[in-house]
Amino acid sequence: SLRQDYAPLDIVIPDQLFDRTRHREPEYTFFGGGLVAHVSFADPFCLNLNAILYQAARTVGATAHNGGTLVVIEGPAFSTKAESRINRQLGCDLVGMTAIPEAKLAREAEMGYAAIAMVTDYDAWHETHDVVTADMVVQNLLKNAETGKQILRAALPIADAQLHDCVCLHALENAIVTNPAVIPPATRAKLDLLVGKYLPLT
């Protein structure tokens, strides 16, 4: 956590991402090879799914926070004190090593994507708390594991009933900018599962 009020063992449903990774480039997109698509990513998490997860977290009695910016760092090392303080100054609320590229790939695949962030520590910025260690992270994750399962059990039936027409499911509808006539056949075949419904038959 990069905020005093997002305490260890709290649950946060983040609504924004800040990407500070550096070496994950090949996995950032499904596209290339003669097919260009630009999906909207202003809201990187599915807001409808976020609302369901937050309500589920409250229902099971978790101390839950709705919203927050998750800064994704490269890892595997934890942050320095300087990095942690700068991330706070930038307005980030949480720090982690996942959600990028998962969120981008999920959007390109027209899948609703959300995160249940389980706060394990105060990173390296907090003057009166120990700096983060792997043991601290694992211990608090284990404590929160059952809470996470309860949230999913409460959320999944609602999501199944309510998310059939979410905007995430149509993310590619106006995203493909390449003229279908010039898309290489091999690329078209490779990405058919994602884009086939948007491309005219050849």
mmCIF file of C-alpha atoms in Angstrom:
data_model
loop_
_atom_site.group_PDB
_atom_site.id
_atom_site.type_symbol
_atom_site.label_atom_id
_atom_site.label_comp_id
_atom_site.label_asym_id
_atom_site.label_seq_id
_atom_site.Cartn_x
_atom_site.Cartn_y
_atom_site.Cartn_z
ATOM 1 C CA SER A 1 0.000 0.000 0.000
ATOM 2 C CA LEU A 2 1.069 3.554 -0.711
ATOM 3 C CA ARG A 3 -1.648 5.033 1.508
ATOM 4 C CA GLN A 4 -2.013 5.068 5.264
ATOM 5 C CA ASP A 5 -5.714 4.204 5.069
ATOM 6 C CA TYR A 6 -5.155 1.178 2.791
ATOM 7 C CA ALA A 7 -3.858 -0.972 5.610
ATOM 8 C CA PRO A 8 -2.348 -4.469 5.522
ATOM 9 C CA LEU A 9 -5.057 -7.150 5.152
ATOM 10 C CA ASP A 10 -7.480 -4.640 3.571
ATOM 11 C CA ILE A 11 -9.035 -5.396 0.189
ATOM 12 C CA VAL A 12 -8.835 -2.834 -2.625
ATOM 13 C CA ILE A 13 -10.627 -2.976 -5.974
ATOM 14 C CA PRO A 14 -8.372 -0.722 -8.096
ATOM 15 C CA ASP A 15 -9.845 1.255 -10.974
ATOM 16 C CA GLN A 16 -6.678 2.657 -12.572
ATOM 17 C CA LEU A 17 -3.233 1.435 -13.625
ATOM 18 C CA PHE A 18 0.128 3.160 -13.974
ATOM 19 C CA ASP A 19 2.636 1.102 -15.945
ATOM 20 C CA ARG A 20 6.253 1.324 -14.800
ATOM 21 C CA THR A 21 7.370 -1.982 -16.292
ATOM 22 C CA ARG A 22 10.235 -2.060 -18.774
ATOM 23 C CA HIS A 23 10.916 -5.519 -20.162
ATOM 24 C CA ARG A 24 7.524 -7.046 -20.979
ATOM 25 C CA GLU A 25 7.145 -5.601 -24.489
ATOM 26 C CA PRO A 26 6.633 -8.806 -26.552
ATOM 27 C CA GLU A 27 3.617 -9.777 -24.449
ATOM 28 C CA TYR A 28 1.899 -6.367 -24.449
ATOM 29 C CA THR A 29 -0.390 -7.036 -27.418
ATOM 30 C CA PHE A 30 -1.863 -9.783 -29.540
ATOM 31 C CA PHE A 31 -1.554 -7.581 -32.610
ATOM 32 C CA GLY A 32 1.184 -6.992 -35.134
ATOM 33 C CA GLY A 33 2.274 -8.904 -38.190
ATOM 34 C CA GLY A 34 0.277 -6.657 -40.480
ATOM 35 C CA LEU A 35 -2.805 -6.087 -38.313
ATOM 36 C CA VAL A 36 -2.987 -2.938 -36.190
ATOM 37 C CA ALA A 37 -5.656 -2.382 -33.536
ATOM 38 C CA HIS A 38 -5.901 0.334 -30.882
ATOM 39 C CA VAL A 39 -8.302 -0.490 -28.054
ATOM 40 C CA SER A 40 -9.561 2.096 -25.592
ATOM 41 C CA PHE A 41 -7.712 1.750 -22.295
ATOM 42 C CA ALA A 42 -8.774 4.871 -20.403
ATOM 43 C CA ASP A 43 -10.490 2.639 -17.851
ATOM 44 C CA PRO A 44 -8.178 -0.381 -17.707
ATOM 45 C CA PHE A 45 -10.403 -2.382 -15.381
ATOM 46 C CA CYS A 46 -13.988 -3.403 -16.095
ATOM 47 C CA LEU A 47 -16.009 -0.904 -14.074
ATOM 48 C CA ASN A 48 -19.044 -3.185 -13.987
ATOM 49 C CA LEU A 49 -17.020 -6.093 -12.653
ATOM 50 C CA ASN A 50 -15.310 -3.766 -10.179
ATOM 51 C CA ALA A 51 -18.674 -2.761 -8.731
ATOM 52 C CA ILE A 52 -19.691 -6.398 -8.322
ATOM 53 C CA LEU A 53 -16.414 -7.316 -6.613
ATOM 54 C CA TYR A 54 -16.577 -4.359 -4.240
ATOM 55 C CA GLN A 55 -20.125 -5.189 -3.208
ATOM 56 C CA ALA A 56 -19.157 -8.836 -2.748
ATOM 57 C CA ALA A 57 -16.215 -7.828 -0.564
ATOM 58 C CA ARG A 58 -18.501 -5.741 1.626
ATOM 59 C CA THR A 59 -21.034 -8.571 1.769
ATOM 60 C CA VAL A 60 -18.496 -11.032 3.178
ATOM 61 C CA GLY A 61 -17.352 -8.524 5.794
ATOM 62 C CA ALA A 62 -13.988 -7.525 4.344
ATOM 63 C CA THR A 63 -12.514 -4.086 4.966
ATOM 64 C CA ALA A 64 -12.780 -3.009 1.349
ATOM 65 C CA HIS A 65 -11.915 0.126 -0.613
ATOM 66 C CA ASN A 66 -13.530 0.958 -3.944
ATOM 67 C CA GLY A 67 -11.007 2.429 -6.361
ATOM 68 C CA GLY A 68 -7.352 3.304 -6.417
ATOM 69 C CA THR A 69 -4.430 3.546 -8.803
ATOM 70 C CA LEU A 70 -2.200 0.488 -8.962
ATOM 71 C CA VAL A 71 1.345 1.193 -10.120
ATOM 72 C CA VAL A 72 2.851 -1.916 -11.696
ATOM 73 C CA ILE A 73 6.601 -2.253 -11.251
ATOM 74 C CA GLU A 74 8.935 -4.587 -13.087
ATOM 75 C CA GLY A 75 10.078 -6.676 -10.134
ATOM 76 C CA PRO A 76 11.116 -9.145 -8.960
ATOM 77 C CA ALA A 77 12.839 -6.868 -6.428
ATOM 78 C CA PHE A 78 10.646 -4.687 -4.230
ATOM 79 C CA SER A 79 10.766 -0.881 -4.458
ATOM 80 C CA THR A 80 13.503 1.320 -3.084
ATOM 81 C CA LYS A 81 12.443 3.948 -0.565
ATOM 82 C CA ALA A 82 12.924 6.621 -3.236
ATOM 83 C CA GLU A 83 10.739 4.758 -5.735
ATOM 84 C CA SER A 84 8.065 4.183 -3.122
ATOM 85 C CA ARG A 85 7.977 7.857 -2.143
ATOM 86 C CA ILE A 86 7.890 9.018 -5.775
ATOM 87 C CA ASN A 87 5.039 6.625 -6.566
ATOM 88 C CA ARG A 88 3.120 8.191 -3.676
ATOM 89 C CA GLN A 89 3.863 11.692 -4.975
ATOM 90 C CA LEU A 90 2.531 10.654 -8.385
ATOM 91 C CA GLY A 91 -0.799 9.834 -6.766
ATOM 92 C CA CYS A 92 -0.569 6.052 -6.869
ATOM 93 C CA ASP A 93 -2.318 4.123 -4.116
ATOM 94 C CA LEU A 94 -0.996 0.581 -4.506
ATOM 95 C CA VAL A 95 2.121 -1.057 -5.879
ATOM 96 C CA GLY A 96 2.359 -4.517 -7.381
ATOM 97 C CA MET A 97 3.983 -6.609 -10.096
ATOM 98 C CA THR A 98 0.907 -7.965 -11.877
ATOM 99 C CA ALA A 99 -2.000 -6.562 -13.957
ATOM 100 C CA ILE A 100 0.329 -5.495 -16.779
ATOM 101 C CA PRO A 101 0.201 -6.890 -19.426
ATOM 102 C CA GLU A 102 -2.832 -8.903 -18.272
ATOM 103 C CA ALA A 103 -5.229 -5.944 -18.346
ATOM 104 C CA LYS A 104 -4.156 -4.888 -21.847
ATOM 105 C CA LEU A 105 -4.396 -8.397 -23.240
ATOM 106 C CA ALA A 106 -7.799 -8.917 -21.625
ATOM 107 C CA ARG A 107 -9.101 -5.729 -23.251
ATOM 108 C CA GLU A 108 -7.819 -6.840 -26.658
ATOM 109 C CA ALA A 109 -9.486 -10.211 -26.092
ATOM 110 C CA GLU A 110 -12.746 -8.422 -25.176
ATOM 111 C CA MET A 111 -12.737 -9.871 -21.684
ATOM 112 C CA GLY A 112 -13.842 -8.017 -18.586
ATOM 113 C CA TYR A 113 -10.846 -7.740 -16.260
ATOM 114 C CA ALA A 114 -10.657 -6.705 -12.617
ATOM 115 C CA ALA A 115 -8.346 -7.200 -9.661
ATOM 116 C CA ILE A 116 -8.878 -8.011 -6.013
ATOM 117 C CA ALA A 117 -5.839 -6.342 -4.473
ATOM 118 C CA MET A 118 -4.926 -7.746 -1.073
ATOM 119 C CA VAL A 119 -2.812 -5.273 0.858
ATOM 120 C CA THR A 120 0.163 -7.033 2.430
ATOM 121 C CA ASP A 121 2.410 -4.177 3.589
ATOM 122 C CA TYR A 122 3.271 -0.476 3.338
ATOM 123 C CA ASP A 123 5.982 -0.969 0.701
ATOM 124 C CA ALA A 124 9.108 1.031 1.665
ATOM 125 C CA TRP A 125 7.774 4.549 2.307
ATOM 126 C CA HIS A 126 6.306 4.210 5.803
ATOM 127 C CA GLU A 127 8.624 5.516 8.516
ATOM 128 C CA THR A 128 7.096 3.524 11.396
ATOM 129 C CA HIS A 129 6.491 0.184 9.648
ATOM 130 C CA ASP A 130 9.021 -2.426 8.590
ATOM 131 C CA VAL A 131 9.980 -2.368 4.922
ATOM 132 C CA VAL A 132 8.417 -5.092 2.825
ATOM 133 C CA THR A 133 9.918 -8.575 2.774
ATOM 134 C CA ALA A 134 8.876 -11.702 0.913
ATOM 135 C CA ASP A 135 7.978 -13.395 4.201
ATOM 136 C CA MET A 136 5.691 -10.493 5.153
ATOM 137 C CA VAL A 137 3.938 -10.637 1.783
ATOM 138 C CA VAL A 138 3.396 -14.397 1.916
ATOM 139 C CA GLN A 139 2.127 -14.375 5.495
ATOM 140 C CA ASN A 140 -0.478 -11.691 4.808
ATOM 141 C CA LEU A 141 -1.508 -13.248 1.500
ATOM 142 C CA LEU A 142 -2.170 -16.519 3.305
ATOM 143 C CA LYS A 143 -4.260 -14.676 5.890
ATOM 144 C CA ASN A 144 -6.323 -13.076 3.119
ATOM 145 C CA ALA A 145 -6.671 -16.180 0.941
ATOM 146 C CA GLU A 146 -9.964 -17.297 2.468
ATOM 147 C CA THR A 147 -11.380 -13.779 2.176
ATOM 148 C CA GLY A 148 -10.514 -13.772 -1.511
ATOM 149 C CA LYS A 149 -12.290 -17.084 -2.017
ATOM 150 C CA GLN A 150 -15.381 -15.778 -0.234
ATOM 151 C CA ILE A 151 -15.433 -12.675 -2.431
ATOM 152 C CA LEU A 152 -15.269 -14.780 -5.584
ATOM 153 C CA ARG A 153 -18.024 -17.106 -4.386
ATOM 154 C CA ALA A 154 -20.267 -14.105 -3.759
ATOM 155 C CA ALA A 155 -19.349 -12.269 -6.963
ATOM 156 C CA LEU A 156 -19.360 -14.952 -9.651
ATOM 157 C CA PRO A 157 -23.121 -15.674 -9.745
ATOM 158 C CA ILE A 158 -23.851 -11.942 -9.985
ATOM 159 C CA ALA A 159 -21.232 -11.406 -12.688
ATOM 160 C CA ASP A 160 -22.599 -14.322 -14.683
ATOM 161 C CA ALA A 161 -26.071 -12.787 -14.604
ATOM 162 C CA GLN A 162 -25.166 -9.136 -15.210
ATOM 163 C CA LEU A 163 -22.165 -8.883 -17.527
ATOM 164 C CA HIS A 164 -23.574 -10.232 -20.783
ATOM 165 C CA ASP A 165 -23.554 -6.828 -22.512
ATOM 166 C CA CYS A 166 -20.585 -5.110 -20.876
ATOM 167 C CA VAL A 167 -18.676 -2.658 -23.094
ATOM 168 C CA CYS A 168 -15.535 -4.734 -22.514
ATOM 169 C CA LEU A 169 -17.100 -7.432 -24.676
ATOM 170 C CA HIS A 170 -17.030 -5.102 -27.712
ATOM 171 C CA ALA A 171 -13.620 -3.482 -27.252
ATOM 172 C CA LEU A 172 -12.402 -4.334 -30.762
ATOM 173 C CA GLU A 173 -15.527 -3.183 -32.569
ATOM 174 C CA ASN A 174 -13.971 0.105 -33.726
ATOM 175 C CA ALA A 175 -10.348 -0.611 -32.859
ATOM 176 C CA ILE A 176 -9.029 -2.270 -36.029
ATOM 177 C CA VAL A 177 -7.351 0.322 -38.255
ATOM 178 C CA THR A 178 -5.778 -1.932 -40.889
ATOM 179 C CA ASN A 179 -7.630 -2.319 -44.174
ATOM 180 C CA PRO A 180 -8.923 -5.917 -44.065
ATOM 181 C CA ALA A 181 -7.882 -6.384 -47.686
ATOM 182 C CA VAL A 182 -4.189 -6.060 -46.818
ATOM 183 C CA ILE A 183 -4.076 -8.184 -43.662
ATOM 184 C CA PRO A 184 -1.759 -11.150 -44.345
ATOM 185 C CA PRO A 185 -3.684 -14.444 -44.438
ATOM 186 C CA ALA A 186 -1.441 -15.976 -41.770
ATOM 187 C CA THR A 187 -2.136 -13.091 -39.383
ATOM 188 C CA ARG A 188 -5.847 -13.214 -40.106
ATOM 189 C CA ALA A 189 -5.872 -16.935 -39.339
ATOM 190 C CA LYS A 190 -3.802 -16.524 -36.180
ATOM 191 C CA LEU A 191 -6.099 -13.822 -34.765
ATOM 192 C CA ASP A 192 -9.376 -15.135 -36.138
ATOM 193 C CA LEU A 193 -10.708 -15.965 -32.679
ATOM 194 C CA LEU A 194 -10.353 -12.310 -31.687
ATOM 195 C CA VAL A 195 -11.107 -10.408 -34.881
ATOM 196 C CA GLY A 196 -12.914 -12.805 -37.189
ATOM 197 C CA LYS A 197 -16.358 -11.402 -36.408
ATOM 198 C CA TYR A 198 -15.189 -7.906 -37.397
ATOM 199 C CA LEU A 199 -13.496 -8.788 -40.695
ATOM 200 C CA PRO A 200 -15.368 -9.461 -43.932
ATOM 201 C CA LEU A 201 -14.891 -12.874 -45.451
ATOM 202 C CA THR A 202 -12.291 -13.022 -48.206
#
